[in-house]
Coordinates of C-alpha atoms and ligand atoms in Angstrom, one line a residue:
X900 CA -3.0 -20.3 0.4
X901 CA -0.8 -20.4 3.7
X902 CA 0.4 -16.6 4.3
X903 CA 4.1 -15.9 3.8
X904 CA 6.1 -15.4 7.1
X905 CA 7.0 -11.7 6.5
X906 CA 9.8 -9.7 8.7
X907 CA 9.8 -6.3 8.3
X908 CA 12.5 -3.5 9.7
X909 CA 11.2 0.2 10.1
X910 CA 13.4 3.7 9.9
X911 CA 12.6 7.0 10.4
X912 CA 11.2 8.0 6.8
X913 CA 8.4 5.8 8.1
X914 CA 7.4 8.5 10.4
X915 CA 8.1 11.3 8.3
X916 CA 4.7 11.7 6.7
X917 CA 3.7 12.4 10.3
X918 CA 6.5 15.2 10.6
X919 CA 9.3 13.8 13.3
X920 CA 12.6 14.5 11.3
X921 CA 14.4 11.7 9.6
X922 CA 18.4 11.8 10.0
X923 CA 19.9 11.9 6.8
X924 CA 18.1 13.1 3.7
X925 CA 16.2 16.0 3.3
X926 CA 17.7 19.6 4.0
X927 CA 15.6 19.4 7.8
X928 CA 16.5 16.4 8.6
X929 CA 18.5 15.8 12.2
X930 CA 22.3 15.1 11.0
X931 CA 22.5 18.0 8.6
X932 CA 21.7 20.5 11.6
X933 CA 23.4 19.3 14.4
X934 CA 26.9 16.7 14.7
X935 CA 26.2 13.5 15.7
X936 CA 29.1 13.3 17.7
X937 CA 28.0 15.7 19.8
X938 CA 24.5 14.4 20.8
X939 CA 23.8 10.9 20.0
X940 CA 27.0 9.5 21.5
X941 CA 27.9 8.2 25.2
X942 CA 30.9 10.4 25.2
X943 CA 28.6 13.6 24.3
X944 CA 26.7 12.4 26.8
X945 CA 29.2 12.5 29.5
X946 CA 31.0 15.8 28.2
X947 CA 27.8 17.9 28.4
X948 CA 24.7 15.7 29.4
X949 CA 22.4 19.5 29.3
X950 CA 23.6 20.1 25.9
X951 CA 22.1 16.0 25.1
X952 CA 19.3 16.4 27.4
X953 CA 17.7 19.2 25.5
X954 CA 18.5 17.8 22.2
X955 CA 16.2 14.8 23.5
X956 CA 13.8 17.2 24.9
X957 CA 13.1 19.0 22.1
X958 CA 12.3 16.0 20.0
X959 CA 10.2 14.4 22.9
X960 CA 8.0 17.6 22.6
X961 CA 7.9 17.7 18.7
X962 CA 7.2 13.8 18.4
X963 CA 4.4 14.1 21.4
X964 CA 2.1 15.9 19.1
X965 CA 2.9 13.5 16.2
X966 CA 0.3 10.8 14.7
X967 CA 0.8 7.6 13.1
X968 CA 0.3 7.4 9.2
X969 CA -1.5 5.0 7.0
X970 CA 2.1 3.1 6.4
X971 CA 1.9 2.6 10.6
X972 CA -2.0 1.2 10.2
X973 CA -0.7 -0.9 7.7
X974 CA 1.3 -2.8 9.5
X975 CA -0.6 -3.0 12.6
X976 CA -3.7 -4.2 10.0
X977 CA -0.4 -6.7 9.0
X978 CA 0.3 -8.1 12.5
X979 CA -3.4 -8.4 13.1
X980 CA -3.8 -10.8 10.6
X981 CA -0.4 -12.8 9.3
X982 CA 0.4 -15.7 11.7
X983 CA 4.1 -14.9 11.5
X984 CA 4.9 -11.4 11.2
X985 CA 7.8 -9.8 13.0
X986 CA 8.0 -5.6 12.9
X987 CA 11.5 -4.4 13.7
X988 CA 11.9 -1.2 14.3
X989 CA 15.3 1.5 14.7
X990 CA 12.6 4.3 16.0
X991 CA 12.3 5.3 19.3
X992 CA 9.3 7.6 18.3
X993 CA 6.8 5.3 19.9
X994 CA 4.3 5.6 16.5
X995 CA 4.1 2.2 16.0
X996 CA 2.7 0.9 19.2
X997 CA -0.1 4.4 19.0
X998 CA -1.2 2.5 15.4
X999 CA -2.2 -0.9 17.2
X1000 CA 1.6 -3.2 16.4
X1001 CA 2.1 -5.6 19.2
X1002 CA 5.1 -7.5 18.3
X1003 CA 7.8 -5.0 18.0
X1004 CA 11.3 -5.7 18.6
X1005 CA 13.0 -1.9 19.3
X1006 CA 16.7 -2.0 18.1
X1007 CA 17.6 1.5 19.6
X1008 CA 15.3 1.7 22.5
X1009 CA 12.4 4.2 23.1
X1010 CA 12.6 7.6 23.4
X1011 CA 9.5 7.4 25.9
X1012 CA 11.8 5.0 28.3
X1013 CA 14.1 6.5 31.2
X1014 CA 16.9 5.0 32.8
X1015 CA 19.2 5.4 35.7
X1016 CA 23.0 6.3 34.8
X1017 CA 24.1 4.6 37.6
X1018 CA 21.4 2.4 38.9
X1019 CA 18.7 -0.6 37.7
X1020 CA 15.7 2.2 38.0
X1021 CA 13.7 2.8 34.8
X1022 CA 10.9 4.2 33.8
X1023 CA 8.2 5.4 31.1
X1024 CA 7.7 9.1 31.0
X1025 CA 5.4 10.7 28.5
X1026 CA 5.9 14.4 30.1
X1027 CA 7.0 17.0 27.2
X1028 CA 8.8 18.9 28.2
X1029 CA 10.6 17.4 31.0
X1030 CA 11.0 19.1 34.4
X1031 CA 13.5 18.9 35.7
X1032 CA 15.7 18.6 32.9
X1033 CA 18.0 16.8 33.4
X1034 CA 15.9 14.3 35.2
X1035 CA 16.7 13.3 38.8
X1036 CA 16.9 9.2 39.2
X1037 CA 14.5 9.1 42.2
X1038 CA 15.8 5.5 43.6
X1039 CA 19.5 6.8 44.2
X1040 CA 19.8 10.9 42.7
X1041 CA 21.9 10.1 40.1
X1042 CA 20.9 11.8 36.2
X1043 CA 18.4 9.8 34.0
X1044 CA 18.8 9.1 30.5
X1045 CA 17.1 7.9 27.2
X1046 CA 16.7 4.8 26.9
X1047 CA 17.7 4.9 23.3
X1048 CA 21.1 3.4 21.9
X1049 CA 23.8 6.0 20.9
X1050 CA 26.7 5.5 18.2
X1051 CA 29.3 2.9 19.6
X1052 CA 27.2 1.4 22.1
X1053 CA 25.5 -2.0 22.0
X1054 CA 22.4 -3.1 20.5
X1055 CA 20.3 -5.5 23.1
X1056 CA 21.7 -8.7 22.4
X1057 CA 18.3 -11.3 23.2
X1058 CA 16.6 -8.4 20.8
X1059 CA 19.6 -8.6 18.2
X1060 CA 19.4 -12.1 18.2
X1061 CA 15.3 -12.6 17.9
X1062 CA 15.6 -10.1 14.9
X1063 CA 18.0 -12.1 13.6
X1064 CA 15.9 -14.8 13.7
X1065 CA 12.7 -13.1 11.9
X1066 CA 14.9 -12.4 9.0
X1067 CA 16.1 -15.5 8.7
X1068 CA 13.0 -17.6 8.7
X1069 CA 11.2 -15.3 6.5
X1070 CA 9.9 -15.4 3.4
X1071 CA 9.7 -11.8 2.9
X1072 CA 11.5 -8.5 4.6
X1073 CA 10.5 -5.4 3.4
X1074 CA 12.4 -2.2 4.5
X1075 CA 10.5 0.8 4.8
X1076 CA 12.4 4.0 5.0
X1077 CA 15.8 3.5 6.6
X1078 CA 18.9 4.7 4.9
X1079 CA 20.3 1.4 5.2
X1080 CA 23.6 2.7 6.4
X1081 CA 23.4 2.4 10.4
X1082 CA 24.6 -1.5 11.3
X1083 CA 23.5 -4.2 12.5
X1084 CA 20.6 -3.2 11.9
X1085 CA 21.2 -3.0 7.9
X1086 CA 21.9 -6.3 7.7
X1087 CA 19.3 -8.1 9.1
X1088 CA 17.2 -8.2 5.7
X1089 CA 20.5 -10.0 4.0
X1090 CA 19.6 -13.0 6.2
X1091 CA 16.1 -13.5 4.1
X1092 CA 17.8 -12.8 0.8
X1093 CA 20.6 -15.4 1.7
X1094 CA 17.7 -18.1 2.8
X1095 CA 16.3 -17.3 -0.8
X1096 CA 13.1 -14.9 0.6
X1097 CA 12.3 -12.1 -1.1
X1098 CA 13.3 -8.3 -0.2
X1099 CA 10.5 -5.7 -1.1
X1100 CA 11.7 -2.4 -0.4
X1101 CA 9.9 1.0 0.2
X1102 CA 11.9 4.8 0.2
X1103 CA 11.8 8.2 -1.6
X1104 CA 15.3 6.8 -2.8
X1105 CA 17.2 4.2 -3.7
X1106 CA 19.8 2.8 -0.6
X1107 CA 22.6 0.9 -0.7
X1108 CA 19.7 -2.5 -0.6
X1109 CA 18.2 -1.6 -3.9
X1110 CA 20.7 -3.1 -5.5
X1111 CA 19.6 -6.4 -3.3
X1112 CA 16.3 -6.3 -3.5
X1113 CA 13.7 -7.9 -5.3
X1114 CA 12.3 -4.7 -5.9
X1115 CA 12.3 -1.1 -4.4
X1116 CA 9.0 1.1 -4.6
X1117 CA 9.5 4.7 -4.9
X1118 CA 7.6 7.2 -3.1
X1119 CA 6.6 7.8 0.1
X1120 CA 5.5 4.7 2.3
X1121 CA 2.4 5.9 3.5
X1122 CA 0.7 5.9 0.0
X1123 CA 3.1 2.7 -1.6
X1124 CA 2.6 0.2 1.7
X1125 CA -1.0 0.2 2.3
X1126 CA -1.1 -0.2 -1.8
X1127 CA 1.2 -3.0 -1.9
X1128 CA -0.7 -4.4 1.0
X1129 CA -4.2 -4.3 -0.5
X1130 CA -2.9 -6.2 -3.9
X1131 CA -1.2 -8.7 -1.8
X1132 CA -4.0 -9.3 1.2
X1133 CA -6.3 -10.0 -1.4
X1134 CA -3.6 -12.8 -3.5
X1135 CA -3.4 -14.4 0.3
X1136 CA -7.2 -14.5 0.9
X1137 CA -6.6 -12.1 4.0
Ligands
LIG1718 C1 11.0 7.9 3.3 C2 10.0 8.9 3.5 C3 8.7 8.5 3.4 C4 12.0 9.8 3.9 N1 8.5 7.2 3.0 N2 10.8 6.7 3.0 C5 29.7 -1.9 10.4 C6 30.2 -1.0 9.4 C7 30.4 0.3 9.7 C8 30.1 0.9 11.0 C9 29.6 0.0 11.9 C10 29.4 -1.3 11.6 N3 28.8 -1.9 12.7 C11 28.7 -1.0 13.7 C12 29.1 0.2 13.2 C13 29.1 1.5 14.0 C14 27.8 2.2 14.0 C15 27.3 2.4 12.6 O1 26.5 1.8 12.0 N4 27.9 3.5 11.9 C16 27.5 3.8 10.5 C17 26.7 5.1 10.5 C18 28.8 3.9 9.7 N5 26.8 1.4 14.7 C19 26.7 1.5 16.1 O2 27.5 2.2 16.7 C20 25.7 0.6 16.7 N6 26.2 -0.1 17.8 C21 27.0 -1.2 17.5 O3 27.1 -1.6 16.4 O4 27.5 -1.8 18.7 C22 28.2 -3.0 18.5 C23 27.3 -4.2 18.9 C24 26.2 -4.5 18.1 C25 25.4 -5.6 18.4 C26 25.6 -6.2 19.6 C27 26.6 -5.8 20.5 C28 27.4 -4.7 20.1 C29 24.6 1.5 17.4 C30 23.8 2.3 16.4 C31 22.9 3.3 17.1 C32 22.2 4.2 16.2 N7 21.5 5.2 16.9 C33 20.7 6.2 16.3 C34 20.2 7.3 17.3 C35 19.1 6.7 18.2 C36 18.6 7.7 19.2 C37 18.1 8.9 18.6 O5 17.1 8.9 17.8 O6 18.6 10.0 18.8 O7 19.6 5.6 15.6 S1 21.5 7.0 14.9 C38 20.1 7.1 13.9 O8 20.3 6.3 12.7 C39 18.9 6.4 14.7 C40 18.3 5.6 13.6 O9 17.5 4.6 14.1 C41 19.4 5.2 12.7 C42 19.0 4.8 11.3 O10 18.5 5.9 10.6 P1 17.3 5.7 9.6 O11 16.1 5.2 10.4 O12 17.7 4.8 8.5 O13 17.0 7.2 9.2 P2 17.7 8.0 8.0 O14 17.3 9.4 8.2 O15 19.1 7.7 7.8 O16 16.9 7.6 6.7 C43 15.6 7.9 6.4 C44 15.2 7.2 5.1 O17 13.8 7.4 4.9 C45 15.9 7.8 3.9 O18 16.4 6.7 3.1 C46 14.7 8.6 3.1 O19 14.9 8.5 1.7 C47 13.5 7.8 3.6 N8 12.3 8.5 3.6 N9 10.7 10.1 3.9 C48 9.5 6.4 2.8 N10 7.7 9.4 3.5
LIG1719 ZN1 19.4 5.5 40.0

Protein backbone atom coordinates (compact mmCIF):
# COMPACT_ATOMS: atom_id res chain seq x y z
CA UNK A 1 0.00 0.00 0.00
CA UNK A 2 1.45 3.46 -1.22
CA UNK A 3 2.03 5.71 2.10
CA UNK A 4 -0.26 8.66 2.55
CA UNK A 5 1.40 12.14 1.85
CA UNK A 6 1.12 13.42 5.45
CA UNK A 7 1.82 17.31 6.47
CA UNK A 8 2.09 18.01 9.87
CA UNK A 9 2.32 21.55 11.80
CA UNK A 10 4.06 21.54 15.42
CA UNK A 11 3.37 24.12 18.52
CA UNK A 12 4.85 24.54 21.62
CA UNK A 13 2.85 21.78 23.77
CA UNK A 14 4.97 19.54 21.59
CA UNK A 15 7.93 20.53 23.60
CA UNK A 16 6.41 20.72 26.80
CA UNK A 17 6.94 17.17 27.93
CA UNK A 18 10.57 18.35 27.66
CA UNK A 19 9.86 21.46 29.95
CA UNK A 20 10.24 24.78 27.61
CA UNK A 21 7.00 26.75 28.53
CA UNK A 22 4.07 26.70 26.18
CA UNK A 23 2.22 30.32 25.69
CA UNK A 24 -1.15 29.95 26.59
CA UNK A 25 -2.45 27.20 28.79
CA UNK A 26 -1.24 26.15 31.83
CA UNK A 27 -0.80 28.57 34.94
CA UNK A 28 3.39 28.64 33.87
CA UNK A 29 2.99 29.12 30.75
CA UNK A 30 4.72 32.38 28.92
CA UNK A 31 1.57 34.84 28.24
CA UNK A 32 0.08 34.49 31.66
CA UNK A 33 3.37 35.87 33.25
CA UNK A 34 4.59 38.42 31.08
CA UNK A 35 2.43 40.92 28.21
CA UNK A 36 3.00 40.01 24.90
CA UNK A 37 2.98 43.38 23.90
CA UNK A 38 5.72 44.10 25.63
CA UNK A 39 8.25 41.38 24.54
CA UNK A 40 7.28 39.56 21.50
CA UNK A 41 6.55 42.66 19.32
CA UNK A 42 8.83 44.94 16.95
CA UNK A 43 7.67 47.98 18.80
CA UNK A 44 8.77 46.32 22.33
CA UNK A 45 11.56 45.74 20.61
CA UNK A 46 12.48 49.22 19.75
CA UNK A 47 11.04 50.77 23.03
CA UNK A 48 13.32 48.70 25.30
CA UNK A 49 15.39 46.12 23.24
CA UNK A 50 17.29 45.05 27.11
CA UNK A 51 14.02 44.50 28.58
CA UNK A 52 13.36 41.95 25.04
CA UNK A 53 16.83 40.79 25.01
CA UNK A 54 16.68 39.21 28.45
CA UNK A 55 13.32 37.91 27.91
CA UNK A 56 15.02 35.85 24.91
CA UNK A 57 17.98 35.19 27.02
CA UNK A 58 16.37 33.57 29.65
CA UNK A 59 14.49 31.19 27.50
CA UNK A 60 17.70 30.52 25.30
CA UNK A 61 19.27 29.28 28.71
CA UNK A 62 16.16 27.26 29.94
CA UNK A 63 15.56 25.62 26.33
CA UNK A 64 19.58 24.83 26.04
CA UNK A 65 19.33 22.28 28.67
CA UNK A 66 16.04 20.88 27.09
CA UNK A 67 15.73 17.34 25.26
CA UNK A 68 13.54 16.22 22.65
CA UNK A 69 10.56 13.77 23.56
CA UNK A 70 9.36 10.58 22.14
CA UNK A 71 6.48 12.85 20.10
CA UNK A 72 10.01 14.63 18.44
CA UNK A 73 11.50 10.87 17.61
CA UNK A 74 8.35 10.22 16.20
CA UNK A 75 8.39 12.34 13.71
CA UNK A 76 11.91 12.28 12.73
CA UNK A 77 11.22 8.02 12.68
CA UNK A 78 8.13 9.69 10.27
CA UNK A 79 10.37 11.77 7.89
CA UNK A 80 12.83 8.90 7.76
CA UNK A 81 10.55 6.66 6.30
CA UNK A 82 7.28 8.42 4.40
CA UNK A 83 8.23 9.63 0.85
CA UNK A 84 6.19 12.76 1.28
CA UNK A 85 6.12 14.11 4.61
CA UNK A 86 6.41 17.81 5.30
CA UNK A 87 7.01 18.91 9.33
CA UNK A 88 5.93 22.54 9.90
CA UNK A 89 6.85 23.90 12.79
CA UNK A 90 5.80 27.57 14.87
CA UNK A 91 8.91 26.63 17.45
CA UNK A 92 11.90 28.31 17.54
CA UNK A 93 13.17 25.85 20.22
CA UNK A 94 15.41 24.03 17.84
CA UNK A 95 14.07 20.32 19.42
CA UNK A 96 13.09 19.09 16.28
CA UNK A 97 16.24 19.16 14.26
CA UNK A 98 18.26 17.60 17.92
CA UNK A 99 15.57 14.47 17.29
CA UNK A 100 16.89 13.69 13.65
CA UNK A 101 13.72 15.92 11.28
CA UNK A 102 15.33 17.11 8.19
CA UNK A 103 12.60 18.72 6.26
CA UNK A 104 11.41 21.42 8.48
CA UNK A 105 9.83 24.47 7.35
CA UNK A 106 10.19 27.21 10.50
CA UNK A 107 7.21 29.63 10.41
CA UNK A 108 8.55 31.96 13.26
CA UNK A 109 12.29 31.56 12.85
CA UNK A 110 14.78 30.02 15.29
CA UNK A 111 15.60 31.15 18.45
CA UNK A 112 19.23 29.71 17.84
CA UNK A 113 19.50 32.25 14.70
CA UNK A 114 20.94 36.04 15.05
CA UNK A 115 20.45 38.79 12.85
CA UNK A 116 21.59 42.26 12.20
CA UNK A 117 18.98 45.14 12.96
CA UNK A 118 20.36 47.11 10.41
CA UNK A 119 22.49 45.03 8.17
CA UNK A 120 22.41 41.38 5.95
CA UNK A 121 24.78 39.72 8.78
CA UNK A 122 23.41 36.63 10.53
CA UNK A 123 24.41 34.13 12.45
CA UNK A 124 23.89 30.79 14.56
CA UNK A 125 24.73 31.17 18.19
CA UNK A 126 24.22 28.42 20.68
CA UNK A 127 25.96 30.52 23.72
CA UNK A 128 23.49 30.63 26.89
CA UNK A 129 23.70 33.01 28.20
CA UNK A 130 24.67 35.60 25.79
CA UNK A 131 27.54 38.02 26.40
CA UNK A 132 27.25 40.70 25.60
CA UNK A 133 23.72 41.07 25.97
CA UNK A 134 22.58 42.84 23.83
CA UNK A 135 24.67 41.36 21.18
CA UNK A 136 26.94 43.60 19.04
CA UNK A 137 26.48 43.01 15.05
CA UNK A 138 30.17 42.45 14.36
CA UNK A 139 29.91 43.41 10.34
CA UNK A 140 28.67 47.07 11.07
CA UNK A 141 28.06 47.57 15.37
CA UNK A 142 24.63 47.80 15.14
CA UNK A 143 22.31 45.46 17.95
CA UNK A 144 21.49 41.82 16.97
CA UNK A 145 18.30 40.22 17.27
CA UNK A 146 16.31 36.85 17.17
CA UNK A 147 15.71 35.65 14.39
CA UNK A 148 12.15 34.69 15.38
CA UNK A 149 8.95 36.53 14.04
CA UNK A 150 7.13 38.87 16.56
CA UNK A 151 3.30 39.78 16.51
CA UNK A 152 2.51 42.02 13.41
CA UNK A 153 5.43 41.21 11.45
CA UNK A 154 5.63 38.93 8.39
CA UNK A 155 5.88 35.35 8.09
CA UNK A 156 8.60 34.31 5.33
CA UNK A 157 6.70 34.38 2.25
CA UNK A 158 8.73 31.24 -0.03
CA UNK A 159 8.25 29.42 3.59
CA UNK A 160 4.43 30.56 3.85
CA UNK A 161 3.95 29.50 0.46
CA UNK A 162 5.76 25.83 0.57
CA UNK A 163 3.63 25.23 3.73
CA UNK A 164 0.89 26.00 1.94
CA UNK A 165 1.63 23.68 -0.42
CA UNK A 166 2.27 20.54 2.01
CA UNK A 167 -1.26 21.11 3.34
CA UNK A 168 -2.71 21.26 0.28
CA UNK A 169 -1.45 18.15 -1.40
CA UNK A 170 -1.80 16.08 1.64
CA UNK A 171 -3.64 13.45 2.60
CA UNK A 172 -3.28 13.83 6.16
CA UNK A 173 -2.27 16.94 8.61
CA UNK A 174 -2.12 16.30 12.03
CA UNK A 175 -1.65 19.19 14.53
CA UNK A 176 0.26 18.49 17.57
CA UNK A 177 0.00 20.94 20.37
CA UNK A 178 -0.70 24.46 19.09
CA UNK A 179 -3.55 26.50 20.39
CA UNK A 180 -4.72 27.03 17.02
CA UNK A 181 -5.28 30.65 17.56
CA UNK A 182 -1.94 32.37 16.13
CA UNK A 183 -2.56 32.92 12.02
CA UNK A 184 -1.50 31.96 9.27
CA UNK A 185 -0.19 29.48 10.71
CA UNK A 186 -3.79 28.02 11.99
CA UNK A 187 -5.00 27.76 8.82
CA UNK A 188 -2.75 25.85 6.93
CA UNK A 189 -4.40 22.44 8.04
CA UNK A 190 -7.87 23.88 6.48
CA UNK A 191 -6.19 23.45 3.04
CA UNK A 192 -6.08 19.44 3.58
CA UNK A 193 -9.62 19.34 5.00
CA UNK A 194 -10.90 21.50 2.02
CA UNK A 195 -8.91 19.03 -0.63
CA UNK A 196 -10.96 16.26 1.33
CA UNK A 197 -7.61 14.87 3.48
CA UNK A 198 -8.06 13.99 6.79
CA UNK A 199 -7.16 16.15 10.01
CA UNK A 200 -5.80 14.03 13.03
CA UNK A 201 -5.28 16.15 15.86
CA UNK A 202 -3.18 15.71 19.14
CA UNK A 203 -3.55 18.34 22.52
CA UNK A 204 -4.31 18.17 26.25
CA UNK A 205 -7.48 20.15 24.93
CA UNK A 206 -9.78 20.67 22.57
CA UNK A 207 -8.87 24.01 20.06
CA UNK A 208 -10.86 25.86 17.98
CA UNK A 209 -9.83 22.67 14.99
CA UNK A 210 -11.54 20.00 16.94
CA UNK A 211 -14.47 20.97 15.73
CA UNK A 212 -12.73 20.31 12.11
CA UNK A 213 -11.04 17.53 12.59
CA UNK A 214 -11.45 14.08 11.77
CA UNK A 215 -10.52 13.36 15.16
CA UNK A 216 -8.66 14.89 18.17
CA UNK A 217 -6.59 12.60 20.70
CA UNK A 218 -6.46 13.79 24.17
CA UNK A 219 -3.45 13.64 26.22
CA UNK A 220 -0.15 14.55 25.97
CA UNK A 221 1.61 14.03 22.50
CA UNK A 222 4.53 12.27 23.60
CA UNK A 223 2.61 9.19 24.76
CA UNK A 224 -0.62 9.58 21.87
CA UNK A 225 1.82 10.21 18.61
CA UNK A 226 4.31 7.53 18.87
CA UNK A 227 0.91 5.27 19.66
CA UNK A 228 -0.91 6.50 16.75
CA UNK A 229 2.23 6.01 14.84
CA UNK A 230 2.88 2.37 15.70
CA UNK A 231 -0.97 1.34 14.69
CA UNK A 232 -0.65 3.21 11.52
CA UNK A 233 3.24 2.21 10.40
CA UNK A 234 2.24 -1.17 10.67
CA UNK A 235 -1.48 -0.59 8.37
CA UNK A 236 1.26 1.06 5.76
CA UNK A 237 3.73 -1.90 5.85
CA UNK A 238 6.44 0.75 7.17
C1 LIG B 1 0.09 19.88 24.67
C2 LIG B 1 0.95 19.42 25.63
C3 LIG B 1 1.43 18.13 25.43
C4 LIG B 1 0.36 21.47 26.22
N1 LIG B 1 1.02 17.46 24.39
N2 LIG B 1 -0.33 19.27 23.61
C5 LIG B 1 -6.16 36.63 11.45
C6 LIG B 1 -7.07 36.79 12.48
C7 LIG B 1 -6.68 37.42 13.68
C8 LIG B 1 -5.39 37.90 13.85
C9 LIG B 1 -4.49 37.75 12.82
C10 LIG B 1 -4.88 37.13 11.64
N3 LIG B 1 -3.80 37.08 10.82
C11 LIG B 1 -2.74 37.65 11.47
C12 LIG B 1 -3.14 38.08 12.68
C13 LIG B 1 -2.29 38.76 13.71
C14 LIG B 1 -1.40 37.83 14.48
C15 LIG B 1 -2.28 36.79 15.18
O1 LIG B 1 -2.37 35.66 14.78
N4 LIG B 1 -2.90 37.18 16.26
C16 LIG B 1 -3.78 36.25 17.02
C17 LIG B 1 -3.11 35.88 18.35
C18 LIG B 1 -5.11 36.90 17.23
N5 LIG B 1 -0.41 37.19 13.62
C19 LIG B 1 0.73 37.78 13.32
O2 LIG B 1 1.01 38.91 13.72
C20 LIG B 1 1.69 37.04 12.43
N6 LIG B 1 2.09 37.86 11.34
C21 LIG B 1 1.30 38.10 10.32
O3 LIG B 1 0.21 37.57 10.21
O4 LIG B 1 1.82 38.97 9.39
C22 LIG B 1 1.07 39.16 8.16
C23 LIG B 1 1.70 38.33 7.08
C24 LIG B 1 1.49 36.95 7.07
C25 LIG B 1 2.06 36.19 6.07
C26 LIG B 1 2.86 36.78 5.13
C27 LIG B 1 3.07 38.14 5.15
C28 LIG B 1 2.48 38.91 6.15
C29 LIG B 1 2.96 36.69 13.21
C30 LIG B 1 2.72 35.73 14.32
C31 LIG B 1 4.02 35.52 15.11
C32 LIG B 1 3.81 34.69 16.36
N7 LIG B 1 4.98 34.80 17.16
C33 LIG B 1 5.08 33.99 18.39
C34 LIG B 1 6.38 34.36 19.13
C35 LIG B 1 7.60 33.74 18.42
C36 LIG B 1 8.86 34.05 19.12
C37 LIG B 1 8.88 33.58 20.56
O5 LIG B 1 8.77 32.37 20.84
O6 LIG B 1 9.03 34.42 21.42
O7 LIG B 1 5.05 32.60 18.06
S1 LIG B 1 3.67 34.19 19.47
C38 LIG B 1 3.61 32.51 20.00
O8 LIG B 1 2.37 31.90 19.55
C39 LIG B 1 4.75 31.79 19.22
C40 LIG B 1 4.08 30.50 18.85
O9 LIG B 1 4.74 29.92 17.74
C41 LIG B 1 2.67 30.93 18.55
C42 LIG B 1 1.65 29.80 18.61
O10 LIG B 1 1.57 29.29 19.90
P1 LIG B 1 1.38 27.70 20.09
O11 LIG B 1 2.57 27.01 19.56
O12 LIG B 1 0.07 27.30 19.57
O13 LIG B 1 1.45 27.58 21.70
P2 LIG B 1 0.29 27.78 22.79
O14 LIG B 1 0.94 27.96 24.10
O15 LIG B 1 -0.67 28.80 22.36
O16 LIG B 1 -0.49 26.39 22.79
C43 LIG B 1 0.11 25.21 23.31
C44 LIG B 1 -0.86 24.07 23.09
O17 LIG B 1 -0.24 22.87 23.45
C45 LIG B 1 -2.15 24.17 23.94
O18 LIG B 1 -3.26 23.95 23.09
C46 LIG B 1 -2.00 23.05 24.97
O19 LIG B 1 -3.23 22.46 25.32
C47 LIG B 1 -1.12 22.09 24.22
N8 LIG B 1 -0.28 21.22 25.05
N9 LIG B 1 1.09 20.42 26.62
C48 LIG B 1 0.18 18.03 23.49
N10 LIG B 1 2.25 17.59 26.36
ZN1 LIG C 1 25.08 44.58 11.01
Amino acid sequence: MTPPRIAVLTGAGVSAGSGVPTFRDAAGSLWRQYNPQDLATPEAFQRDPVTVWEFYDWRRQLMADCQPNAAHETLAAMDAVLPDFTLVTQNIDGLHPLAGSKRILYLHGDIWNLRCTSCSYSEVNRQAPLDPLPPICPQCGEMLRPDVVWFGEALDLDILHQASVAFTLADIALVIGTSAVVYPAAQLPLNTLNRGGKLYEFNMERTPLSGLATATFLGPSEETLPRWWDERRQAWGL
